[in-house]
Amino acid sequence: MAQITFKFEQGEDIVIFANEGENLLEVAKKANVAIDAPCSGNVSCGKCKVKLVGGEIDSPITRHISEEEYAQGYRLACNSKVTGDVAVLIPDISAAYRSRMKIADLNSPEEIKIFNDIKEQVNEAGLPFTNSFSVVQATMDEPTMDDTMPDNERLRWKLTEVLGCDNIKITYFALTKLPEVMRNANFDVKVVVKKEEEKYYVMDVFPATEDVKAYGLAVDIGTTTVSMVLVDMANGEILAKGSSGNGQIRYGADVINRIIQQNQPGGIETLKKAVIEETINPIVANMAKSAKIKPTQIYSMLVASNTTMNHLFMGIPADYLRMEPFIPTFFETEAPTGKDLGVNINPHAEIGIAPNIGSYVGGDITAGTLSSMIWNFPELSLFIDLGTNGEIVFGNADFLVSCACSAGPAFEGGDISCGMRATDGAIESITIDKETMEPTYSVIGDEGQKPVGLCGSGIIDIIYELFTCGIITPKGKFCREGKRIKHDEYGIGSYVIAFKEDAESVKDIELTEVDIDNFIRAKGAIFSAINVMLEMMDMDVSLLEKVFVAGGIGSGINMQKAVCIGMLPDIPLEMYKYIGNSSLSGAYCMIMSDEANAKVSELSKSMTYIELSNHPGYMDEFQAACFLPHTNASLFPSLEMK
Amino acid sequence: MAQITFKFEQGEDIVIFANEGENLLEVAKKANVAIDAPCSGNVSCGKCKVKLVGGEIDSPITRHISEEEYAQGYRLACNSKVTGDVAVLIPDISAAYRSRMKIADLNSPEEIKIFNDIKEQVNEAGLPFTNSFSVVQATMDEPTMDDTMPDNERLRWKLTEVLGCDNIKITYFALTKLPEVMRNANFDVKVVVKKEEEKYYVMDVFPATEDVKAYGLAVDIGTTTVSMVLVDMANGEILAKGSSGNGQIRYGADVINRIIQQNQPGGIETLKKAVIEETINPIVANMAKSAKIKPTQIYSMLVASNTTMNHLFMGIPADYLRMEPFIPTFFETEAPTGKDLGVNINPHAEIGIAPNIGSYVGGDITAGTLSSMIWNFPELSLFIDLGTNGEIVFGNADFLVSCACSAGPAFEGGDISCGMRATDGAIESITIDKETMEPTYSVIGDEGQKPVGLCGSGIIDIIYELFTCGIITPKGKFCREGKRIKHDEYGIGSYVIAFKEDAESVKDIELTEVDIDNFIRAKGAIFSAINVMLEMMDMDVSLLEKVFVAGGIGSGINMQKAVCIGMLPDIPLEMYKYIGNSSLSGAYCMIMSDEANAKVSELSKSMTYIELSNHPGYMDEFQAACFLPHTNASLFPSLEMK
């Protein structure tokens, strides 16, 4: 047995024993050490770099590791075999991509604007923010030797009077609190009740002297990132906002690899635990702390996520989603409770799941469609969610059709060597001087934040700049030389945006031809999907009047540049609107408004799914779109004009 | 810090570190070592004897330890202070009293007779064994590319047809099993459904080829012992029967001491864990194994227990049960689920609690009243439950009144130095030769089983024999001398039933004057309670036509002897019937029959509770009954005749 020591920039070492010959990435998984491995250990993405700091390991040099890096001790974990005792450092770039948990500063109006906006729009569309939760006071007589009614009957008796309903159930959680709270409060209490089918459920009980509110939690479980808001169920006020990387990331960057991992022995529990115990529960705990409440005061939760994510979250085998005939276990389902799933909120809180419409279009899109508002417009509109996959919904108040395309995770920084999410340290916009080829960029974060990597909007910018400055060809190959242009031993070119001296990184922040190729295929998938979808409806982009772009690409997205590289159709820029995380804002509406919830259910039932691969010309369309901007440049008159 | 080693006759040592000066009984509790301490460590019962086998401990000699025993190393754990490293042996007498888990041999007709009998009686009384559970088959079409309905809708669609009801809910547990089971079974499945208010809940799913049954669990949680039966919900067949000591015993033998312990920091969880994780779950696991089912196939559970036990079981503060005005948190309550309480059965199984009628008359008595059948007779009848406390119900088909008395645990062997439950090794009956004073006894267990201690029926026998042989006075003091009569250094007399050479015990099995005194007070409490209760109703024992005796006293109870020592009223012996564990047989009826369940609810609401202490003459009656047979011997003409 060999002793493997994982070291971190911050925090304590993790030590585990492994057999000789074992794969280092597998050992790390066993030790619960999160190493990014978007390709699931196929030696293809080069993300799982670790640094040898003691002992030796059997690991060849590959194109992902330069000779200089190799000399410094960098190795790909997935390409390393244990040969004896060894110590490795998990570099910070990995932690940055994994993204540390973030509890938002709600004093920043930007953080909550999206929720205030959507509340207004949804209410105006006739879906009021009313739900089944309320807080009522019950002032009871104290028991005496002549009045020995038990605590639960005493409360029920009073609530029957207060609520005008005699069908009152007391949850087990509330029952366990009753005797102490009633006596501490001199039998004057406030209770949180939920109304359901002419019944009231007592969810919790507090002394009447306390300021009691019912709280809800809207959650977007993305393949890459989990985001959530804690809300006051009475008025929709945002009390906390948090996010972190999805802890399942170490089991693969995309849904297919996750499903494969779930199929391993114990995989169902492992994947469920990664998203619930290691991701959601810690965020909830921190948000509750920041809002000064107990997690048990969260009485309702609403999850919007893609079909694979909600199956994995629920601990349901997802293997049949990826195998013909691609059948999910559910579109809509009875809500499990906090206790059922092990989510640390009130044990009786129901966890609603935004409805899926198929294996490839899930609750993230149905919830997102609600908050795009396209169902409320007479105009033909497009809603594009640039998540780890790309999904597109087209229609108006009369009809809705949807499709999905395998865009991959490039828009969120996945499949890009220096890619990262749109968080602190991400380069979100960039310009390049055509003459000197020197870049000017802005970085997300406080004044003086050094760059760590590139987020989606930064990648769009740099590809636009490299292309329009004539530094790369329409095929994405470098065609100029200079200080910032490098070629590795395999001949692969790259552009250095920030040398490592100027960055918070162990190596230069650069964009390689492999990255550009990955991105071009991603943008080609989106562009061709839009066109094929419209074609299948006998329409074209000239009929579009509004386009809503959502997803983790970052609010810094420059629509003009996105159009000019052939990612989005060349229609007037004012038709485009970036709406942020529509999945989360949709979940927010669904938890606050019973009518919005019903509307999503209605939309999901009426939305038609179009399978793009059934279109005979789809592959040709996709190939044609894998150029800058497109093999048919006439589709992009705006660029021509430039 | 000192190292404390607990050694056992069987099994591995348990080692824990403790500070000097710490109480050994407290250290044992921390280490989760079960030592019987019925008096909760007040140095009054003498039950917590341990044997020093290494090191030293600061522990004085007391009347519970003879000089010989002290020399052999016996110490009272509750009276011992840690002074340094020490090793103690937990003697077997303790383990015997604690009672090992027992899974009954169902081939023995005695074990199931009580359930067959009560089923017949209850059915004849118009309460059929019908309930909300059933098993139905659903044969579905397999999904195709043209029929992509998700699994849950496919099942629901078919069940709507099979059940003729379109309100079908699928539990979270069943949902997680759906995709695998449906495909393994080629979409031909059997489901366990529960009907509730025009809704069906799918509790579980199996391939149609399996023999699928819905199982239920009836449980009696006694203060001393937990007993249960696993039943086929379709017909009431008993599939397994198990019991073990209540793991809470180490926190005190009676309900008051348990409540005091629950009030300690962490006490709610500790007491709940002791009865659920350490007692119920292991029995369930063993019963399921013996019946060859999974615990998740238990879809319903019904608990009958006294008010304190059901509060402790539910994790509800019970402190207000013992403090004026003695208010329980509930009489009847919404059923928590297996998941709510951590009982290892189906997570969605509802755990019904037989209704309490007050702090001192609980669900064990309401369920027991059902199975006594006194509510179904025109004749005036008495139902007496000799549990750790004594409860009495009097009435007939027209009315029911109940009372409780502090009889203490003597009938189950508690408060008696060599007392034990009616299990292997217990002396259950005895006669003494008037001349030689030599005993002849029978022991529960296999041929050749040596005596370990005395159970309730044995104690009744020996007191009767000692009294009628003129060995003890009506006050319970020894008045003859002989080989078997001993007096300790404090002058306390005792009668040796079995010398240690003939017993499976480290010391002689004897009955002391302290034991006799404890028992006389217990029987006096029962007798005076019966009389005062009848007096308060302006009645007397001559009106009684049937008396049902229940409880852990043992089926060996000799009613004639019980009458002659003044424990039960002197009425014709044929009126008496021992009905065993009525709490368990009542729970069995409640789980099998929705109408029996409703009947218990109805009985509990109509039953009047009489507080004996409100009767001015109660204390006098009690004092008068604390003699053999009674200060007024004319109440016992049968004995006079002898």
Tab-separated table of N, CA, C and O in Angstrom, chain A residues 131-217:
chain	number	residue	atom	x	y	z
A	131	ASN	N	-49.404	32.387	-2.373
A	131	ASN	CA	-49.118	30.962	-2.194
A	131	ASN	C	-49.834	30.454	-0.950
A	131	ASN	O	-50.593	31.177	-0.309
A	132	SER	N	-49.594	29.212	-0.621
A	132	SER	CA	-50.385	28.543	0.415
A	132	SER	C	-49.846	28.750	1.836
A	132	SER	O	-50.374	28.175	2.774
A	133	PHE	N	-48.815	29.564	1.993
A	133	PHE	CA	-48.218	29.746	3.311
A	133	PHE	C	-48.697	31.022	3.997
A	133	PHE	O	-48.863	32.046	3.357
A	134	SER	N	-48.898	30.922	5.294
A	134	SER	CA	-49.196	32.127	6.061
A	134	SER	C	-48.791	31.916	7.514
A	134	SER	O	-48.489	30.799	7.932
A	135	VAL	N	-48.775	33.004	8.246
A	135	VAL	CA	-48.408	32.970	9.663
A	135	VAL	C	-49.606	33.511	10.435
A	135	VAL	O	-50.126	34.575	10.094
A	136	VAL	N	-50.095	32.730	11.416
A	136	VAL	CA	-51.235	33.209	12.203
A	136	VAL	C	-50.924	33.086	13.686
A	136	VAL	O	-50.099	32.270	14.095
A	137	GLN	N	-51.591	33.911	14.469
A	137	GLN	CA	-51.374	33.898	15.913
A	137	GLN	C	-52.483	33.097	16.596
A	137	GLN	O	-53.646	33.142	16.186
A	138	ALA	N	-52.119	32.349	17.634
A	138	ALA	CA	-53.111	31.595	18.411
A	138	ALA	C	-52.853	31.865	19.889
A	138	ALA	O	-51.813	31.492	20.426
A	139	THR	N	-53.793	32.567	20.501
A	139	THR	CA	-53.677	32.905	21.926
A	139	THR	C	-54.635	32.000	22.700
A	139	THR	O	-55.851	32.100	22.551
A	140	MET	N	-54.057	31.097	23.481
A	140	MET	CA	-54.862	30.052	24.134
A	140	MET	C	-54.956	30.272	25.638
A	140	MET	O	-54.144	30.990	26.221
A	141	ASP	N	-55.931	29.620	26.260
A	141	ASP	CA	-55.979	29.578	27.723
A	141	ASP	C	-54.920	28.596	28.214
A	141	ASP	O	-54.675	27.573	27.584
A	142	GLU	N	-54.331	28.898	29.358
A	142	GLU	CA	-53.383	27.956	29.930
A	142	GLU	C	-54.137	26.780	30.537
A	142	GLU	O	-55.231	26.937	31.064
A	143	PRO	N	-53.561	25.592	30.470
A	143	PRO	CA	-54.247	24.439	31.060
A	143	PRO	C	-54.269	24.529	32.586
A	143	PRO	O	-53.395	25.161	33.191
A	144	THR	N	-55.299	23.928	33.177
A	144	THR	CA	-55.404	23.857	34.636
A	144	THR	C	-55.827	22.431	34.986
A	144	THR	O	-56.073	21.627	34.091
A	145	MET	N	-55.959	22.148	36.269
A	145	MET	CA	-56.410	20.820	36.677
A	145	MET	C	-57.834	20.554	36.170
A	145	MET	O	-58.252	19.419	36.049
A	146	ASP	N	-58.582	21.629	35.879
A	146	ASP	CA	-59.941	21.454	35.363
A	146	ASP	C	-60.005	21.555	33.838
A	146	ASP	O	-61.065	21.387	33.244
A	147	ASP	N	-58.897	21.896	33.226
A	147	ASP	CA	-58.858	22.042	31.766
A	147	ASP	C	-57.579	21.356	31.299
A	147	ASP	O	-56.543	21.992	31.119
A	148	THR	N	-57.682	20.030	31.129
A	148	THR	CA	-56.479	19.227	30.884
A	148	THR	C	-56.367	18.773	29.430
A	148	THR	O	-55.792	17.734	29.133
A	149	MET	N	-56.934	19.565	28.533
A	149	MET	CA	-56.839	19.251	27.107
A	149	MET	C	-55.354	19.160	26.712
A	149	MET	O	-54.563	20.016	27.108
A	150	PRO	N	-54.966	18.139	25.947
A	150	PRO	CA	-53.547	18.058	25.570
A	150	PRO	C	-53.149	19.205	24.645
A	150	PRO	O	-54.003	19.855	24.037
A	151	ASP	N	-51.852	19.431	24.551
A	151	ASP	CA	-51.330	20.586	23.820
A	151	ASP	C	-51.820	20.638	22.375
A	151	ASP	O	-52.195	21.702	21.879
A	152	ASN	N	-51.789	19.504	21.685
A	152	ASN	CA	-52.132	19.553	20.264
A	152	ASN	C	-53.609	19.884	20.046
A	152	ASN	O	-53.966	20.644	19.155
A	153	GLU	N	-54.482	19.361	20.924
A	153	GLU	CA	-55.902	19.682	20.774
A	153	GLU	C	-56.175	21.142	21.115
A	153	GLU	O	-57.004	21.801	20.495
A	154	ARG	N	-55.447	21.626	22.119
A	154	ARG	CA	-55.614	23.021	22.532
A	154	ARG	C	-55.280	23.949	21.362
A	154	ARG	O	-56.016	24.895	21.058
A	155	LEU	N	-54.185	23.641	20.688
A	155	LEU	CA	-53.787	24.475	19.547
A	155	LEU	C	-54.781	24.325	18.390
A	155	LEU	O	-55.203	25.312	17.786
A	156	ARG	N	-55.170	23.109	18.129
A	156	ARG	CA	-56.069	22.850	17.005
A	156	ARG	C	-57.423	23.546	17.214
A	156	ARG	O	-57.995	24.126	16.303
A	157	TRP	N	-57.878	23.473	18.442
A	157	TRP	CA	-59.136	24.113	18.834
A	157	TRP	C	-59.095	25.608	18.527
A	157	TRP	O	-60.002	26.167	17.913
A	158	LYS	N	-57.991	26.233	18.931
A	158	LYS	CA	-57.865	27.684	18.714
A	158	LYS	C	-57.714	27.998	17.228
A	158	LYS	O	-58.317	28.942	16.710
A	159	LEU	N	-56.945	27.189	16.514
A	159	LEU	CA	-56.726	27.453	15.089
A	159	LEU	C	-58.003	27.262	14.277
A	159	LEU	O	-58.216	27.948	13.275
A	160	THR	N	-58.843	26.344	14.704
A	160	THR	CA	-60.126	26.149	14.037
A	160	THR	C	-60.910	27.459	14.053
A	160	THR	O	-61.522	27.854	13.056
A	161	GLU	N	-60.825	28.138	15.173
A	161	GLU	CA	-61.511	29.425	15.327
A	161	GLU	C	-60.828	30.499	14.466
A	161	GLU	O	-61.484	31.210	13.703
A	162	VAL	N	-59.501	30.566	14.551
A	162	VAL	CA	-58.750	31.616	13.845
A	162	VAL	C	-58.837	31.437	12.332
A	162	VAL	O	-58.997	32.405	11.584
A	163	LEU	N	-58.723	30.189	11.870
A	163	LEU	CA	-58.653	29.935	10.429
A	163	LEU	C	-60.021	29.636	9.819
A	163	LEU	O	-60.157	29.592	8.594
A	164	GLY	N	-61.010	29.391	10.665
A	164	GLY	CA	-62.328	29.047	10.137
A	164	GLY	C	-62.329	27.733	9.386
A	164	GLY	O	-63.010	27.576	8.369
A	165	CYS	N	-61.561	26.776	9.871
A	165	CYS	CA	-61.440	25.477	9.196
A	165	CYS	C	-61.136	24.460	10.282
A	165	CYS	O	-60.297	24.703	11.151
A	166	ASP	N	-61.853	23.328	10.256
A	166	ASP	CA	-61.609	22.374	11.342
A	166	ASP	C	-60.745	21.197	10.914
A	166	ASP	O	-60.576	20.252	11.661
A	167	ASN	N	-60.199	21.278	9.700
A	167	ASN	CA	-59.307	20.208	9.266
A	167	ASN	C	-57.864	20.700	9.381
A	167	ASN	O	-57.296	21.243	8.436
A	168	ILE	N	-57.304	20.515	10.571
A	168	ILE	CA	-55.969	21.045	10.860
A	168	ILE	C	-55.049	19.911	11.260
A	168	ILE	O	-55.345	19.155	12.189
A	169	LYS	N	-53.980	19.751	10.512
A	169	LYS	CA	-52.998	18.695	10.793
A	169	LYS	C	-51.744	19.349	11.363
A	169	LYS	O	-51.306	20.386	10.855
A	170	ILE	N	-51.185	18.719	12.363
A	170	ILE	CA	-49.943	19.252	12.937
A	170	ILE	C	-48.804	18.334	12.500
A	170	ILE	O	-48.855	17.132	12.731
A	171	THR	N	-47.810	18.899	11.837
A	171	THR	CA	-46.699	18.062	11.360
A	171	THR	C	-45.920	17.517	12.554
A	171	THR	O	-45.934	18.097	13.647
A	172	TYR	N	-45.225	16.434	12.311
A	172	TYR	CA	-44.425	15.824	13.377
A	172	TYR	C	-43.403	16.823	13.930
A	172	TYR	O	-43.213	16.932	15.138
A	173	PHE	N	-42.757	17.566	13.045
A	173	PHE	CA	-41.752	18.546	13.489
A	173	PHE	C	-42.371	19.563	14.442
A	173	PHE	O	-41.816	19.867	15.504
A	174	ALA	N	-43.523	20.111	14.063
A	174	ALA	CA	-44.165	21.119	14.915
A	174	ALA	C	-44.610	20.493	16.236
A	174	ALA	O	-44.489	21.103	17.302
A	175	LEU	N	-45.109	19.253	16.168
A	175	LEU	CA	-45.575	18.577	17.384
A	175	LEU	C	-44.459	18.467	18.423
A	175	LEU	O	-44.679	18.689	19.615
A	176	THR	N	-43.249	18.124	17.945
A	176	THR	CA	-42.138	17.960	18.902
A	176	THR	C	-41.782	19.278	19.577
A	176	THR	O	-41.233	19.276	20.671
A	177	LYS	N	-42.095	20.399	18.930
A	177	LYS	CA	-41.779	21.703	19.523
A	177	LYS	C	-42.888	22.208	20.443
A	177	LYS	O	-42.658	23.095	21.271
A	178	LEU	N	-44.112	21.680	20.254
A	178	LEU	CA	-45.282	22.243	20.940
A	178	LEU	C	-45.132	22.453	22.441
A	178	LEU	O	-45.327	23.572	22.917
A	179	PRO	N	-44.805	21.394	23.219
A	179	PRO	CA	-44.892	21.577	24.676
A	179	PRO	C	-43.975	22.691	25.200
A	179	PRO	O	-44.415	23.508	26.023
A	180	GLU	N	-42.756	22.764	24.699
A	180	GLU	CA	-41.835	23.792	25.187
A	180	GLU	C	-42.256	25.189	24.733
A	180	GLU	O	-42.310	26.131	25.516
A	181	VAL	N	-42.573	25.302	23.429
A	181	VAL	CA	-42.905	26.638	22.902
A	181	VAL	C	-44.181	27.174	23.551
A	181	VAL	O	-44.244	28.343	23.963
A	182	MET	N	-45.195	26.319	23.684
A	182	MET	CA	-46.457	26.796	24.263
A	182	MET	C	-46.231	27.327	25.680
A	182	MET	O	-46.760	28.378	26.050
A	183	ARG	N	-45.427	26.606	26.447
A	183	ARG	CA	-45.219	27.056	27.836
A	183	ARG	C	-44.273	28.249	27.926
A	183	ARG	O	-44.496	29.170	28.704
A	184	ASN	N	-43.217	28.246	27.099
A	184	ASN	CA	-42.312	29.408	27.107
A	184	ASN	C	-43.048	30.672	26.691
A	184	ASN	O	-42.663	31.776	27.062
A	185	ALA	N	-44.085	30.502	25.870
A	185	ALA	CA	-44.801	31.655	25.322
A	185	ALA	C	-46.083	31.936	26.094
A	185	ALA	O	-46.929	32.699	25.615
A	186	ASN	N	-46.246	31.292	27.253
A	186	ASN	CA	-47.488	31.451	28.015
A	186	ASN	C	-48.719	31.191	27.151
A	186	ASN	O	-49.720	31.892	27.230
A	187	PHE	N	-48.605	30.201	26.282
A	187	PHE	CA	-49.717	29.746	25.442
A	187	PHE	C	-50.203	30.812	24.453
A	187	PHE	O	-51.347	30.782	24.027
A	188	ASP	N	-49.289	31.717	24.110
A	188	ASP	CA	-49.592	32.712	23.077
A	188	ASP	C	-48.541	32.518	21.972
A	188	ASP	O	-47.392	32.922	22.131
A	189	VAL	N	-48.950	31.869	20.876
A	189	VAL	CA	-47.968	31.455	19.871
A	189	VAL	C	-48.312	31.983	18.484
A	189	VAL	O	-49.428	32.429	18.235
A	190	LYS	N	-47.311	31.927	17.605
A	190	LYS	CA	-47.558	32.128	16.175
A	190	LYS	C	-47.212	30.831	15.463
A	190	LYS	O	-46.207	30.192	15.798
A	191	VAL	N	-48.037	30.449	14.503
A	191	VAL	CA	-47.740	29.230	13.756
A	191	VAL	C	-47.632	29.531	12.267
A	191	VAL	O	-48.285	30.436	11.754
A	192	VAL	N	-46.760	28.778	11.610
A	192	VAL	CA	-46.657	28.832	10.160
A	192	VAL	C	-47.563	27.734	9.629
A	192	VAL	O	-47.420	26.574	10.016
A	193	VAL	N	-48.538	28.126	8.796
A	193	VAL	CA	-49.448	27.118	8.254
A	193	VAL	C	-49.369	27.083	6.733
A	193	VAL	O	-49.057	28.082	6.081
A	194	LYS	N	-49.645	25.891	6.217
A	194	LYS	CA	-49.720	25.703	4.775
A	194	LYS	C	-51.114	25.183	4.462
A	194	LYS	O	-51.584	24.244	5.097
A	195	LYS	N	-51.791	25.797	3.510
A	195	LYS	CA	-53.141	25.367	3.158
A	195	LYS	C	-53.078	24.462	1.938
A	195	LYS	O	-52.373	24.761	0.969
A	196	GLU	N	-53.788	23.343	2.010
A	196	GLU	CA	-53.781	22.402	0.896
A	196	GLU	C	-55.106	21.683	0.864
A	196	GLU	O	-55.457	21.006	1.829
A	197	GLU	N	-55.824	21.830	-0.210
A	197	GLU	CA	-57.099	21.130	-0.381
A	197	GLU	C	-58.000	21.229	0.849
A	197	GLU	O	-58.402	20.210	1.417
A	198	GLU	N	-58.303	22.382	1.291
A	198	GLU	CA	-59.197	22.605	2.454
A	198	GLU	C	-58.649	22.038	3.763
A	198	GLU	O	-59.409	21.771	4.692
A	199	LYS	N	-57.333	21.779	3.783
A	199	LYS	CA	-56.698	21.366	5.037
A	199	LYS	C	-55.612	22.388	5.358
A	199	LYS	O	-55.016	22.969	4.459
A	200	TYR	N	-55.366	22.584	6.631
A	200	TYR	CA	-54.207	23.388	7.029
A	200	TYR	C	-53.189	22.487	7.707
A	200	TYR	O	-53.557	21.670	8.568
A	201	TYR	N	-51.939	22.630	7.329
A	201	TYR	CA	-50.851	21.921	7.991
A	201	TYR	C	-50.066	22.918	8.837
A	201	TYR	O	-49.615	23.946	8.322
A	202	VAL	N	-49.912	22.598	10.129
A	202	VAL	CA	-49.071	23.435	10.985
A	202	VAL	C	-47.632	22.988	10.759
A	202	VAL	O	-47.258	21.865	11.094
A	203	MET	N	-46.838	23.880	10.164
A	203	MET	CA	-45.463	23.527	9.816
A	203	MET	C	-44.489	23.843	10.948
A	203	MET	O	-43.445	23.223	11.066
A	204	ASP	N	-44.823	24.850	11.771
A	204	ASP	CA	-43.869	25.275	12.797
A	204	ASP	C	-44.601	26.134	13.811
A	204	ASP	O	-45.704	26.630	13.545
A	205	VAL	N	-44.002	26.305	14.975
A	205	VAL	CA	-44.624	27.084	16.041
A	205	VAL	C	-43.556	27.895	16.775
A	205	VAL	O	-42.440	27.407	16.976
A	206	PHE	N	-43.902	29.139	17.117
A	206	PHE	CA	-42.975	30.066	17.775
A	206	PHE	C	-43.735	30.872	18.831
A	206	PHE	O	-44.959	31.022	18.726
A	207	PRO	N	-43.021	31.438	19.795
A	207	PRO	CA	-43.696	32.377	20.708
A	207	PRO	C	-44.245	33.562	19.913
A	207	PRO	O	-43.610	34.011	18.943
A	208	ALA	N	-45.401	34.055	20.311
A	208	ALA	CA	-46.042	35.149	19.569
A	208	ALA	C	-45.212	36.421	19.590
A	208	ALA	O	-45.378	37.292	18.730
A	209	THR	N	-44.300	36.526	20.539
A	209	THR	CA	-43.468	37.730	20.634
A	209	THR	C	-42.426	37.799	19.517
A	209	THR	O	-41.845	38.855	19.275
A	210	GLU	N	-42.186	36.692	18.831
A	210	GLU	CA	-41.161	36.709	17.778
A	210	GLU	C	-41.728	37.199	16.448
A	210	GLU	O	-42.921	37.098	16.191
A	211	ASP	N	-40.818	37.738	15.615
A	211	ASP	CA	-41.190	38.155	14.264
A	211	ASP	C	-41.087	36.915	13.373
A	211	ASP	O	-39.997	36.497	13.005
A	212	VAL	N	-42.217	36.312	13.073
A	212	VAL	CA	-42.221	35.012	12.395
A	212	VAL	C	-42.564	35.165	10.913
A	212	VAL	O	-43.537	35.835	10.559
A	213	LYS	N	-41.750	34.569	10.073
A	213	LYS	CA	-42.011	34.574	8.634
A	213	LYS	C	-41.889	33.160	8.096
A	213	LYS	O	-41.161	32.342	8.650
A	214	ALA	N	-42.570	32.897	6.992
A	214	ALA	CA	-42.378	31.623	6.287
A	214	ALA	C	-41.363	31.879	5.176
A	214	ALA	O	-41.499	32.833	4.418
A	215	TYR	N	-40.340	31.031	5.112
A	215	TYR	CA	-39.299	31.205	4.107
A	215	TYR	C	-39.357	30.096	3.061
A	215	TYR	O	-39.765	28.971	3.358
A	216	GLY	N	-38.951	30.447	1.857
A	216	GLY	CA	-38.897	29.480	0.764
A	216	GLY	C	-37.532	29.536	0.094
A	216	GLY	O	-36.774	30.501	0.283
A	217	LEU	N	-37.248	28.512	-0.687
A	217	LEU	CA	-35.934	28.414	-1.321
A	217	LEU	C	-36.138	28.050	-2.792
A	217	LEU	O	-36.722	27.014	-3.107
